[in-house]
Short mmCIF file of C-alpha atoms and ligand atoms in Angstrom, two decimals:
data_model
loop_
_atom_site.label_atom_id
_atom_site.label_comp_id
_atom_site.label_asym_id
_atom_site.label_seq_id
_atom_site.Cartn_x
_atom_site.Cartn_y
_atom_site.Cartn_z
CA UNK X 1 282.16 49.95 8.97
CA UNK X 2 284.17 48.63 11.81
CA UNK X 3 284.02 50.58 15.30
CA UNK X 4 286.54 50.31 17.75
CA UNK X 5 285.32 51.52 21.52
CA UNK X 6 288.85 52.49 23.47
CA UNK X 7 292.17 54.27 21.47
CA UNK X 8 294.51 52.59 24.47
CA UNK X 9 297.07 50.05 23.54
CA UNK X 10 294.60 47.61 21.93
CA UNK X 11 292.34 50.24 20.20
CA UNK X 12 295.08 51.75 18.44
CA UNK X 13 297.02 48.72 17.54
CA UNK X 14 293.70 47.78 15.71
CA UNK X 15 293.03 50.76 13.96
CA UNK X 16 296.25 50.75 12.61
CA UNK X 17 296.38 47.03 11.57
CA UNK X 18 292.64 47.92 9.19
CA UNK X 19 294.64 50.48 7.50
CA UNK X 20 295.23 48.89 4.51
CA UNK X 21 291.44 46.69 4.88
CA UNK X 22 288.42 47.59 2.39
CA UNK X 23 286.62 49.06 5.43
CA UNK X 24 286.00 52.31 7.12
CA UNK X 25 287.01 52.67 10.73
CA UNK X 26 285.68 54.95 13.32
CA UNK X 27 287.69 54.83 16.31
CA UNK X 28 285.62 55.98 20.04
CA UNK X 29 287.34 57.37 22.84
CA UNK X 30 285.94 59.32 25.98
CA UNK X 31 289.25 61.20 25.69
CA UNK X 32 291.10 62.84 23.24
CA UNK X 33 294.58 61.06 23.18
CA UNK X 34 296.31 57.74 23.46
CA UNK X 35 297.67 57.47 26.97
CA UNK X 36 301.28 55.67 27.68
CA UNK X 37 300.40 54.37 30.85
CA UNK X 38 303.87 52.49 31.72
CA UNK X 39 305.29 56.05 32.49
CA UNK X 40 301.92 57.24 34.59
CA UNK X 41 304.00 56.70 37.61
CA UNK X 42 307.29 59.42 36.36
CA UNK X 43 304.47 62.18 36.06
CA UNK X 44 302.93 61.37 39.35
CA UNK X 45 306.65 61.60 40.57
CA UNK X 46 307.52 65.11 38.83
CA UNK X 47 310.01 63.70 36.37
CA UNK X 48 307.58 64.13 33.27
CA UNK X 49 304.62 66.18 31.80
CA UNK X 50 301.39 64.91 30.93
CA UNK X 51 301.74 65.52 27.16
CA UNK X 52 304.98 63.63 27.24
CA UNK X 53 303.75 60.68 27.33
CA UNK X 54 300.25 60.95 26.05
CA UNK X 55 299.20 62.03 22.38
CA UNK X 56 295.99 63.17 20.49
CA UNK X 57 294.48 60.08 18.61
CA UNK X 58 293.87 62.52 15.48
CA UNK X 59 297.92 63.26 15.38
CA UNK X 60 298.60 59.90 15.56
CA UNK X 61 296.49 58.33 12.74
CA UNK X 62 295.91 61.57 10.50
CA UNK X 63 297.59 59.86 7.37
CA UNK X 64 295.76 57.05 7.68
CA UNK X 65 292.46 57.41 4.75
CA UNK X 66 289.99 55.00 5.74
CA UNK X 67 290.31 56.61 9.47
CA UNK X 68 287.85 58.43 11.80
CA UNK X 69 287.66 59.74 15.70
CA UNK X 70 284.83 60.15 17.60
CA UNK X 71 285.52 61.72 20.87
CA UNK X 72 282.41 60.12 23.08
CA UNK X 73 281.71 57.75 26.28
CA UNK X 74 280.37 54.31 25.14
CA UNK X 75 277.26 53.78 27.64
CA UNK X 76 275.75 50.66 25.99
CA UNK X 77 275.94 48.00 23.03
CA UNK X 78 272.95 46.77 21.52
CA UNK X 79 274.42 43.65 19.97
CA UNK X 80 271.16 42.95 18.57
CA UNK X 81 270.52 46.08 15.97
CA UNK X 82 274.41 46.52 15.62
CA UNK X 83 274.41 50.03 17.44
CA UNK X 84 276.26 51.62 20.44
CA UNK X 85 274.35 53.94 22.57
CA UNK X 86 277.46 56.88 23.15
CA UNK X 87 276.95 60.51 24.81
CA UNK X 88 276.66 61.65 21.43
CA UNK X 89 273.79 59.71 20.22
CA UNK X 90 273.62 55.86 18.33
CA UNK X 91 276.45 54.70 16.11
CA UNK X 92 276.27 51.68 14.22
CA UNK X 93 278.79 49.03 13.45
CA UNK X 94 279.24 46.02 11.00
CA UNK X 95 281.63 44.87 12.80
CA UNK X 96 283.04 46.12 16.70
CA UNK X 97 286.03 45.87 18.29
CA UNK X 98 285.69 46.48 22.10
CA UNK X 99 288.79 47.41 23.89
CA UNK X 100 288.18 49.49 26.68
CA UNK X 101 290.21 48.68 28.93
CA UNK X 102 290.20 48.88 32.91
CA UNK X 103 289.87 50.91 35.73
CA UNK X 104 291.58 50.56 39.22
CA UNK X 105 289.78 48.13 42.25
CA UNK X 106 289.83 49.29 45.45
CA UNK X 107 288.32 45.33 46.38
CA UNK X 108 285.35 47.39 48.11
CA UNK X 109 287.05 49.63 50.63
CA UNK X 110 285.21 52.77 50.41
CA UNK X 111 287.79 54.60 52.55
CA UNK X 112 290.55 53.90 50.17
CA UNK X 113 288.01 54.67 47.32
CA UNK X 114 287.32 58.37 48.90
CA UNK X 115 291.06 59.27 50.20
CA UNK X 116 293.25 57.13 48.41
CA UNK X 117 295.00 58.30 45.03
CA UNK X 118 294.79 55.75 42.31
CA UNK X 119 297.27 55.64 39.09
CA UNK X 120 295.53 54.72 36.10
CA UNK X 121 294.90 58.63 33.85
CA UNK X 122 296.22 61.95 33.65
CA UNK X 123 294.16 63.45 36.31
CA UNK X 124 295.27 60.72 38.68
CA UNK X 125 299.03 61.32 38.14
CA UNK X 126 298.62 64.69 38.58
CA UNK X 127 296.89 64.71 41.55
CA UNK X 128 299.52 62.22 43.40
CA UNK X 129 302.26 64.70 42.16
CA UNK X 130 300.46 67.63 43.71
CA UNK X 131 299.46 65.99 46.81
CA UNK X 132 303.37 64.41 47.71
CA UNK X 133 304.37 68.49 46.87
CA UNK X 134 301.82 69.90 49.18
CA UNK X 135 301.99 66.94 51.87
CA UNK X 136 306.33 68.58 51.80
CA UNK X 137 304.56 72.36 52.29
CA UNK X 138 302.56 71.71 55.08
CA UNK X 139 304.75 69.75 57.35
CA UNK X 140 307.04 72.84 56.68
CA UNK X 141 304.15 74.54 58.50
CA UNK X 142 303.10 71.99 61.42
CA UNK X 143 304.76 72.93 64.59
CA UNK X 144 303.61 69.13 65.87
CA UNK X 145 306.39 66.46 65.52
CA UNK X 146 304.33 63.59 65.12
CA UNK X 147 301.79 65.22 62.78
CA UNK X 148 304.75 66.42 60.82
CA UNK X 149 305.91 62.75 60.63
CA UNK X 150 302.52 61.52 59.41
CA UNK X 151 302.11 63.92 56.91
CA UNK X 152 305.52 62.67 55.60
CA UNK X 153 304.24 59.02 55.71
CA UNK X 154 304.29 57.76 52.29
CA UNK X 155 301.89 54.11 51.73
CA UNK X 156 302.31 52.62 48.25
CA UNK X 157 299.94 49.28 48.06
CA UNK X 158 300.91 46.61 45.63
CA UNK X 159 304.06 44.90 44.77
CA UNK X 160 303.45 44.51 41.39
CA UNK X 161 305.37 46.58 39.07
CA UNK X 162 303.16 50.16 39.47
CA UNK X 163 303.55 49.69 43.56
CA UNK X 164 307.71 48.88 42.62
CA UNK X 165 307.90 51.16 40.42
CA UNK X 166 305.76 54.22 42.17
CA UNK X 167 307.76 53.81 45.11
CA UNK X 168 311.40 54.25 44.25
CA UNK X 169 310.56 57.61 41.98
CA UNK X 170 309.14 57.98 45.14
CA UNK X 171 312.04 58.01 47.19
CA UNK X 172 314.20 59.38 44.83
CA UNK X 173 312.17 61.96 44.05
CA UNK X 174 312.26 62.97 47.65
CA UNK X 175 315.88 61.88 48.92
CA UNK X 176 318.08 63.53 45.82
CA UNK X 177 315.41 66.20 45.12
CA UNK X 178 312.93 67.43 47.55
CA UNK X 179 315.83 67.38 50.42
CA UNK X 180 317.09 70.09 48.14
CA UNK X 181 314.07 72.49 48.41
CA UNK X 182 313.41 71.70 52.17
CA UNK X 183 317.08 72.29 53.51
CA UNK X 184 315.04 72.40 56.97
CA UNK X 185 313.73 69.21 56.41
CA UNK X 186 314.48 66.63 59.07
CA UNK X 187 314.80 63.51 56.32
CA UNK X 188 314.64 61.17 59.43
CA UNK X 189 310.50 62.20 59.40
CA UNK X 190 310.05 60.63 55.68
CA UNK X 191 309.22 57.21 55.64
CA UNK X 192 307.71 55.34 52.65
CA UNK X 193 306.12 52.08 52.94
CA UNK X 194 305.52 49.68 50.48
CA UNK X 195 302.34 47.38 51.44
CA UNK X 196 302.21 43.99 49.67
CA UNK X 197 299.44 41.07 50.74
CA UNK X 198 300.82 38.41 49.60
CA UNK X 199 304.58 37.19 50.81
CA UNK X 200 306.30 38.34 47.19
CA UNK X 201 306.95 41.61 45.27
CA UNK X 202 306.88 41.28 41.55
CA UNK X 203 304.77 37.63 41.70
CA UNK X 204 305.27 37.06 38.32
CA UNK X 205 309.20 37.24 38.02
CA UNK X 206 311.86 34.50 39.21
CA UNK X 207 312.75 34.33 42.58
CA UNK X 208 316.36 35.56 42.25
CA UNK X 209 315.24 38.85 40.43
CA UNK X 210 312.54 38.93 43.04
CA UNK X 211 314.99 39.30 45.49
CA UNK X 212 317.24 41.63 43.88
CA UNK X 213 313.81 44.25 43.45
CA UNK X 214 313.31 43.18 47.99
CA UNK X 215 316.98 44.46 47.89
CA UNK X 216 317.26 47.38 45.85
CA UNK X 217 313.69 48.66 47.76
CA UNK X 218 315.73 48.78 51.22
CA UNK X 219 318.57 50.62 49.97
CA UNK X 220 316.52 53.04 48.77
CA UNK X 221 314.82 53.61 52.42
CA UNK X 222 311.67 52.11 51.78
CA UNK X 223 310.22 49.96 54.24
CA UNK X 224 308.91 46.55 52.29
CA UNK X 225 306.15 44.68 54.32
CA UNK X 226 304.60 41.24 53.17
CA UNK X 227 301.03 39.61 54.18
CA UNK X 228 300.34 43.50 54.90
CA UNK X 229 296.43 44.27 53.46
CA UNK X 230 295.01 47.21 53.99
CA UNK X 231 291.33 46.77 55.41
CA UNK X 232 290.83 50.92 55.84
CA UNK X 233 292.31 54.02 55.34
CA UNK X 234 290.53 57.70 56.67
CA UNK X 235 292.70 60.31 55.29
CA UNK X 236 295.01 60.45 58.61
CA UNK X 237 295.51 56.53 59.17
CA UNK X 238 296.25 53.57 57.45
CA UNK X 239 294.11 50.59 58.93
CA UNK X 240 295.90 46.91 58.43
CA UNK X 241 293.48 43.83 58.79
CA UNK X 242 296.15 42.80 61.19
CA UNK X 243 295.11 46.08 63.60
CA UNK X 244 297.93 47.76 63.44
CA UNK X 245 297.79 51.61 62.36
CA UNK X 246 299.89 53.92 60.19
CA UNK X 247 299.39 57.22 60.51
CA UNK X 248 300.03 58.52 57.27
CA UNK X 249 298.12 61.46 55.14
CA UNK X 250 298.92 59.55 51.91
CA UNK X 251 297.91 55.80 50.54
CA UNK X 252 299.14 55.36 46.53
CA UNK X 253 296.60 52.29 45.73
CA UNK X 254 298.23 50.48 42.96
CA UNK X 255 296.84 46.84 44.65
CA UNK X 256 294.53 46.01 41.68
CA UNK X 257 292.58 46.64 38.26
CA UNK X 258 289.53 45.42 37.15
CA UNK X 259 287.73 45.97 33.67
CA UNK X 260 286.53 48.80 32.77
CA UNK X 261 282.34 49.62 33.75
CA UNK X 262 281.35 48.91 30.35
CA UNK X 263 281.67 45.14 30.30
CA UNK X 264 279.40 45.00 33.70
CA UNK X 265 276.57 46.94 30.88
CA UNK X 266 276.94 44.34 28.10
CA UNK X 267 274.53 41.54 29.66
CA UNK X 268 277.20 38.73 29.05
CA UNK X 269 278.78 36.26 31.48
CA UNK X 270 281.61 38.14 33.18
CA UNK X 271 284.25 36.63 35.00
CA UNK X 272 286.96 37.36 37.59
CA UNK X 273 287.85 41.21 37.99
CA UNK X 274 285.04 41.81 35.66
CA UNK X 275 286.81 40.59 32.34
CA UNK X 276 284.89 38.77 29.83
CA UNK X 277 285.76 35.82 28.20
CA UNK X 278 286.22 35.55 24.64
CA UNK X 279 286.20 33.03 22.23
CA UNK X 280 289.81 31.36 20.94
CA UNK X 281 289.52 34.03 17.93
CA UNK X 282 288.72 36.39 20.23
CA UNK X 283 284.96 36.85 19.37
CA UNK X 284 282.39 37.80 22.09
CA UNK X 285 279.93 34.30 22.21
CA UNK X 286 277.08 34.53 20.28
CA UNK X 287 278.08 37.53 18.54
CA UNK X 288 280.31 36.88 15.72
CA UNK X 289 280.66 40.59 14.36
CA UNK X 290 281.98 41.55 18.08
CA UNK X 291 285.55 41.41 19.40
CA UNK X 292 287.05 41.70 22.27
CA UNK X 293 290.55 42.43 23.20
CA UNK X 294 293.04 43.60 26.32
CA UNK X 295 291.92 44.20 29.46
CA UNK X 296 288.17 44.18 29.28
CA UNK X 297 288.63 40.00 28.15
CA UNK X 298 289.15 37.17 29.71
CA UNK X 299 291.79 34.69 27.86
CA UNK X 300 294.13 31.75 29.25
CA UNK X 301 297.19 30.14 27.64
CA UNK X 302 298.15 27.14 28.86
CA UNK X 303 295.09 26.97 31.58
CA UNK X 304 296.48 30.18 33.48
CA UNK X 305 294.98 33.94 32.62
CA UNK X 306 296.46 36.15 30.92
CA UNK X 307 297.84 39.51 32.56
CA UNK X 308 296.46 42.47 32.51
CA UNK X 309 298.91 43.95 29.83
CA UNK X 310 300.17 46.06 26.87
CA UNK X 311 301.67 43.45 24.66
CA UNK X 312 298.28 41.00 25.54
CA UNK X 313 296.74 43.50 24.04
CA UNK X 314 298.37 44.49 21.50
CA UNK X 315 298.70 41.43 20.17
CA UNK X 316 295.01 40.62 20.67
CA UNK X 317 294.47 43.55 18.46
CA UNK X 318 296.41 42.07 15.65
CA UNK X 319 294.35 38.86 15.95
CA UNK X 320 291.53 40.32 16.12
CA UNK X 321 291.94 43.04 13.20
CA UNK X 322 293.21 40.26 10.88
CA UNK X 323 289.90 37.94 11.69
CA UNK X 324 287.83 40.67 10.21
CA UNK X 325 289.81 40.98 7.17
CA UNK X 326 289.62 37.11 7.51
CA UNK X 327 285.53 37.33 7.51
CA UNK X 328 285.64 40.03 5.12
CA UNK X 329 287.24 37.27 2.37
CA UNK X 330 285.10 34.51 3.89
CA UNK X 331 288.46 32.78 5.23
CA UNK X 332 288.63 30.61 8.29
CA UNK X 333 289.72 32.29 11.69
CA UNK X 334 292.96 32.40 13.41
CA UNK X 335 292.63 31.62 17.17
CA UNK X 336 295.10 33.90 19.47
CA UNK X 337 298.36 32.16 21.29
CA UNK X 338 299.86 34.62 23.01
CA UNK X 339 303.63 35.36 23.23
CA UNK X 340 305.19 36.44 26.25
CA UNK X 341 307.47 38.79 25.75
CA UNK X 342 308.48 38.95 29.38
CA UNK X 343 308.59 41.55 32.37
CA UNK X 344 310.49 44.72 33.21
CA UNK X 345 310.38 46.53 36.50
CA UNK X 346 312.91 49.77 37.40
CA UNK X 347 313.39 51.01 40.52
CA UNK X 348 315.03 54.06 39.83
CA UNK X 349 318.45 55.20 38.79
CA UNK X 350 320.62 52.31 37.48
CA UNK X 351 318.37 50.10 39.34
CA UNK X 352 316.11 47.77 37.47
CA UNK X 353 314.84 43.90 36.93
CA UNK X 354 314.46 42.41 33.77
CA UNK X 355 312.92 39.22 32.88
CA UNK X 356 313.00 38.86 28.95
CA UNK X 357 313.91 37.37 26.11
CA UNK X 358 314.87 34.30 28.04
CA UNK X 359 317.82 36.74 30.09
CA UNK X 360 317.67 37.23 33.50
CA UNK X 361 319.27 40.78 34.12
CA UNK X 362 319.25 43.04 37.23
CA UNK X 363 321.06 46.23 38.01
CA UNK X 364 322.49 48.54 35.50
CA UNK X 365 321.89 46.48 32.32
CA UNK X 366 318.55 45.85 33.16
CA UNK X 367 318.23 49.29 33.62
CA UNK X 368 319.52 50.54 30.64
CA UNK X 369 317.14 47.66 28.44
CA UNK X 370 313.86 49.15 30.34
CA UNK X 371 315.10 52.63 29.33
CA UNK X 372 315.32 51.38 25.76
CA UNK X 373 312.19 49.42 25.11
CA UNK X 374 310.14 52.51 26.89
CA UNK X 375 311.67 54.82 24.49
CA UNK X 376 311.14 52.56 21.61
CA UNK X 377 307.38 52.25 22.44
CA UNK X 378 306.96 55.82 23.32
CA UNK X 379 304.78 56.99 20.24
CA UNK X 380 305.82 60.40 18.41
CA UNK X 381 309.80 61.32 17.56
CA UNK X 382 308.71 64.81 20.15
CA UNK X 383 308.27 62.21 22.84
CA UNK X 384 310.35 60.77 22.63
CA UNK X 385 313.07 62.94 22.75
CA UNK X 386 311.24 65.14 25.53
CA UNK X 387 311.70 62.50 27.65
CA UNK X 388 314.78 61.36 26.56
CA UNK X 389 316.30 65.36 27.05
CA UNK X 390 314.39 64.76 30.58
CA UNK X 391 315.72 61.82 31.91
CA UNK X 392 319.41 63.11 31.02
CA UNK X 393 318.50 65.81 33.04
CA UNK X 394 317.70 64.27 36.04
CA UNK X 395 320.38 61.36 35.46
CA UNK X 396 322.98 63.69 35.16
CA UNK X 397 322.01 67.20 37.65
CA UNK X 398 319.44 64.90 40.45
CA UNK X 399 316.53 67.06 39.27
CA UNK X 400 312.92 66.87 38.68
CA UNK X 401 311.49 69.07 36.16
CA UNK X 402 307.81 69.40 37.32
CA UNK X 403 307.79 69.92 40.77
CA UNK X 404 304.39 72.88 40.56
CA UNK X 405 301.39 72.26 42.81
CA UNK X 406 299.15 73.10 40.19
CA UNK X 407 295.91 73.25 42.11
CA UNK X 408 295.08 72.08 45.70
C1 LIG P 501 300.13 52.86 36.11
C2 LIG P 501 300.14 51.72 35.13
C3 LIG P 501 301.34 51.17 34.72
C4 LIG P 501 301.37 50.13 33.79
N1 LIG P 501 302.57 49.62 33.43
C5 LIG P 501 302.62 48.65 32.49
C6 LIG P 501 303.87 48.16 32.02
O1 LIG P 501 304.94 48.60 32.47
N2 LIG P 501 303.85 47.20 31.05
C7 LIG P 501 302.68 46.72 30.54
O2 LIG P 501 302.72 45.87 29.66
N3 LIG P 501 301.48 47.13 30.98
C8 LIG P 501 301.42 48.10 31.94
N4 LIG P 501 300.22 48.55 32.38
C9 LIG P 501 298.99 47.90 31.89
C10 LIG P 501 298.63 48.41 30.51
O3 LIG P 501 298.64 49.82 30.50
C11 LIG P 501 297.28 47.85 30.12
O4 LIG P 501 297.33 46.45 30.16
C12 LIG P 501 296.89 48.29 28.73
O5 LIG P 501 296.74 49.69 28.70
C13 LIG P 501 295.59 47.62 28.29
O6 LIG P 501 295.26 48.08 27.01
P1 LIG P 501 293.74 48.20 26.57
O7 LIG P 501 293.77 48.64 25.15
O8 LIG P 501 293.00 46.99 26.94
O9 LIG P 501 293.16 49.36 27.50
P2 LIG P 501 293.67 50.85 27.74
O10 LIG P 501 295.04 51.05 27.21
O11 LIG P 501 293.43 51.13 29.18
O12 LIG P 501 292.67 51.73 26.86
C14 LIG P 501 291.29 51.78 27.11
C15 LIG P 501 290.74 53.04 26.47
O13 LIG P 501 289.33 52.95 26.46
C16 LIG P 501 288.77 54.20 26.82
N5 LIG P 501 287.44 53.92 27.40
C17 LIG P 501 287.13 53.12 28.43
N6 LIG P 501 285.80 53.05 28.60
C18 LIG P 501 285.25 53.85 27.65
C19 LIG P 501 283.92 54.21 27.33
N7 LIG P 501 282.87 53.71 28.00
N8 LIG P 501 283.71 55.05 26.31
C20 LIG P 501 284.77 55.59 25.62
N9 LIG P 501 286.04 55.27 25.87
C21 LIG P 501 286.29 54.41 26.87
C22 LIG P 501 289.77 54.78 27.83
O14 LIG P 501 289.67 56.19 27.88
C23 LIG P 501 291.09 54.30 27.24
O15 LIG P 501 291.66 55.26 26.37
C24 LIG P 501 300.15 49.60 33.30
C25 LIG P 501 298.94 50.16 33.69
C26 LIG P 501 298.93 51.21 34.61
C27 LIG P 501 297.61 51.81 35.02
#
């Protein structure tokens, strides 16, 4: 029996790749559904619903025969007798595929941890969407000009794609759409800011696309500031280790992830932001039954680590799925080598970068690729047109569909 402990983009990818294997596999997920987290930041923005861009795991792989869910939390592997420890009891495994995934770091600042709104599940999209929509209601109630203003201080941290991303459905969603419902809005009181540490947005794309994302940001009225780290942030004010403060009811943190709290249980050697490294064939050392793939591990090509991403670990999941098969027959290995793919950012309407395929686009085309390869890798035909019909919608009429404070 092979048991696979996350059903993100790795998990998935490897239950689907054992379909046609002699085994059984039992897939383990502390959640019901496979989560499309690409598009986390359009429902934190109001353009989407959850269930748009998420799906139930037992939809997804109910024609496959040798397939099993277990909805449960994974609390502890005991490599030695072959058996996970899950809120549900023991479950044991011939062979395991670990692919749980991440969670977001806040680097240790506990003000950021209590009042700060991460993007990383449902729950957290949600609760950015609601939060922007009430921050709108109650400056419509607060007599106080410069308490109006901070409550209409936007802070996104990180100028990697989620921060890029996050902030101009940010400032769309507020400049063609929210100006809308709040006619008495003064629009002069918004500001969003977008907080990076280091001196570049987008580190991992060339410099002229780089600079195309800097420009596209300041059109759309967001305020870019390099070698700006956040050292606190109270609710009411944004602390910068430089000293200076923003006041500002709202910090996005999308500065960093880490693996997910599982690996930190497992009693092997982890490495930086928790990840674990793996063998070349993507085996955990010393236990040759034991896999693991996508964000949890720790892998390099070419002496640099690989990102923190969906195609890493897809791919991993391939490797990995066909090394059991491999062991299975009593064939050699495969080690992994990794193929980049490349990156795409948007930054709203008609407004993208793309790095891929050995093109350098920016601007409309790039715009319309990243709206193609999203929709391609959207899984279900219902999603996929839902948030096709969706994104018409909005193109074509400056809307947002979802724009209910659903709780407070
Ligand atoms: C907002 C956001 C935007 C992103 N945008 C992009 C993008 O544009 N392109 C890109 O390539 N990548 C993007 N990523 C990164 C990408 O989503 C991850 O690299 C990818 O999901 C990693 O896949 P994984 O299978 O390792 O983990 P995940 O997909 O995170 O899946 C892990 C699964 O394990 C489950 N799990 C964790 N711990 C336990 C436990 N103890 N017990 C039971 N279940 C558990 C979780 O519920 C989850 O379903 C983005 C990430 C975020 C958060």
């Amino acid at each position: 029996m092979v048991v696979i402990v996350g059903a993100g983009f790795g998990g998935l990818r490897a239950a689907r790749a054992l379909r046609r294997a002699p085994v059984q596999v039992v897939l383990l997920d502390r959640n019901n559904y496979h989560l499309f987290q690409p598009l986390l930041y359009q429902v934190a923005t109001a353009g989407l619903e959850p269930d748009q861009i998420a799906k139930p795991v037992r939809a997804i792989l109910r024609g496959q025969k040798n397939f099993d869910f277990r909805m449960v939390e994974v609390t502890r592997v005991d490599f030695n007798d072959r058996r996970l420890q899950t809120s549900a009891g023991p479950i044991a495994y011939d062979f395991l595929v670990l692919a749980h995934g991440g969670e977001t770091n806040f680097f240790g600042l506990d003000g950021v941890r209590t009042h700060g709104l991460p993007l990383k599940d449902v729950p957290d999209a949600v609760e950015i969407r609601n939060h922007v929509l009430t921050c709108f209601e109650h400056a419509m109630l607060e007599p106080d000009a410069e308490r109006r203003r901070a409550r209409l201080t936007f802070v996104v941290v990180g100028g990697g794609p989620t921060g890029v991303e996050m902030a101009g459905a940010l400032s769309e969603l507020i400049r063609l759409v929210l100006v809308k419902d709040y006619p008495r809005l003064n629009i002069k009181d918004v500001r969003i800011l977008l907080l990076e540490a280091t001196d570049k947005l987008l580190a991992a794309m060339p410099e002229r696309l780089r600079e195309a994302a800097g420009r596209t940001l300041w059109r759309k009225w967001i305020e870019v500031r390099f070698s700006a780290s956040v050292a606190d942030f109270d609710g009411e004010r944004v602390r910068l280790k430089s000293g200076e403060i923003i006041p500002a009811h709202t910090v996005i943190w999308a500065a960093g992830v880490k693996a997910a709290p599982l690996n930190a249980t497992l009693g092997l050697t982890v490495g930086r932001q928790g990840r674990i490294p793996v063998e070349p064939t993507l085996q955990v050392p010393g236990h040759p039954e034991v896999y693991l793939i996508g964000d949890a591990s720790y892998a390099e090509d070419n002496g640099a680590p690989l990102p923190m991403v969906a195609p890493v670990a897809i791919q991993m999941a391939e490797v990995a799925a066909q090394n059991i098969v491999r062991a299975l027959r009593g064939q050699p290995l495969q080690a992994f080598r990794y193929r980049d793919q490349g990156t795409l950012a948007t930054i709203g309407r008609n407004a993208a970068v793309a790095d891929v395929f050995g093109l350098q686009l920016s601007g409309f085309p790039a715009w319309v690729m990243w709206l193609v390869v999203h929709i391609i890798q959207l899984i279900g035909f219902r999603n996929k047109l839902f948030v096709l019909l969706n994104w018409a919608w909005d193109y074509f009429f400056y809307e947002r569909a979802v724009r209910l404070i659903t709780r407070e």
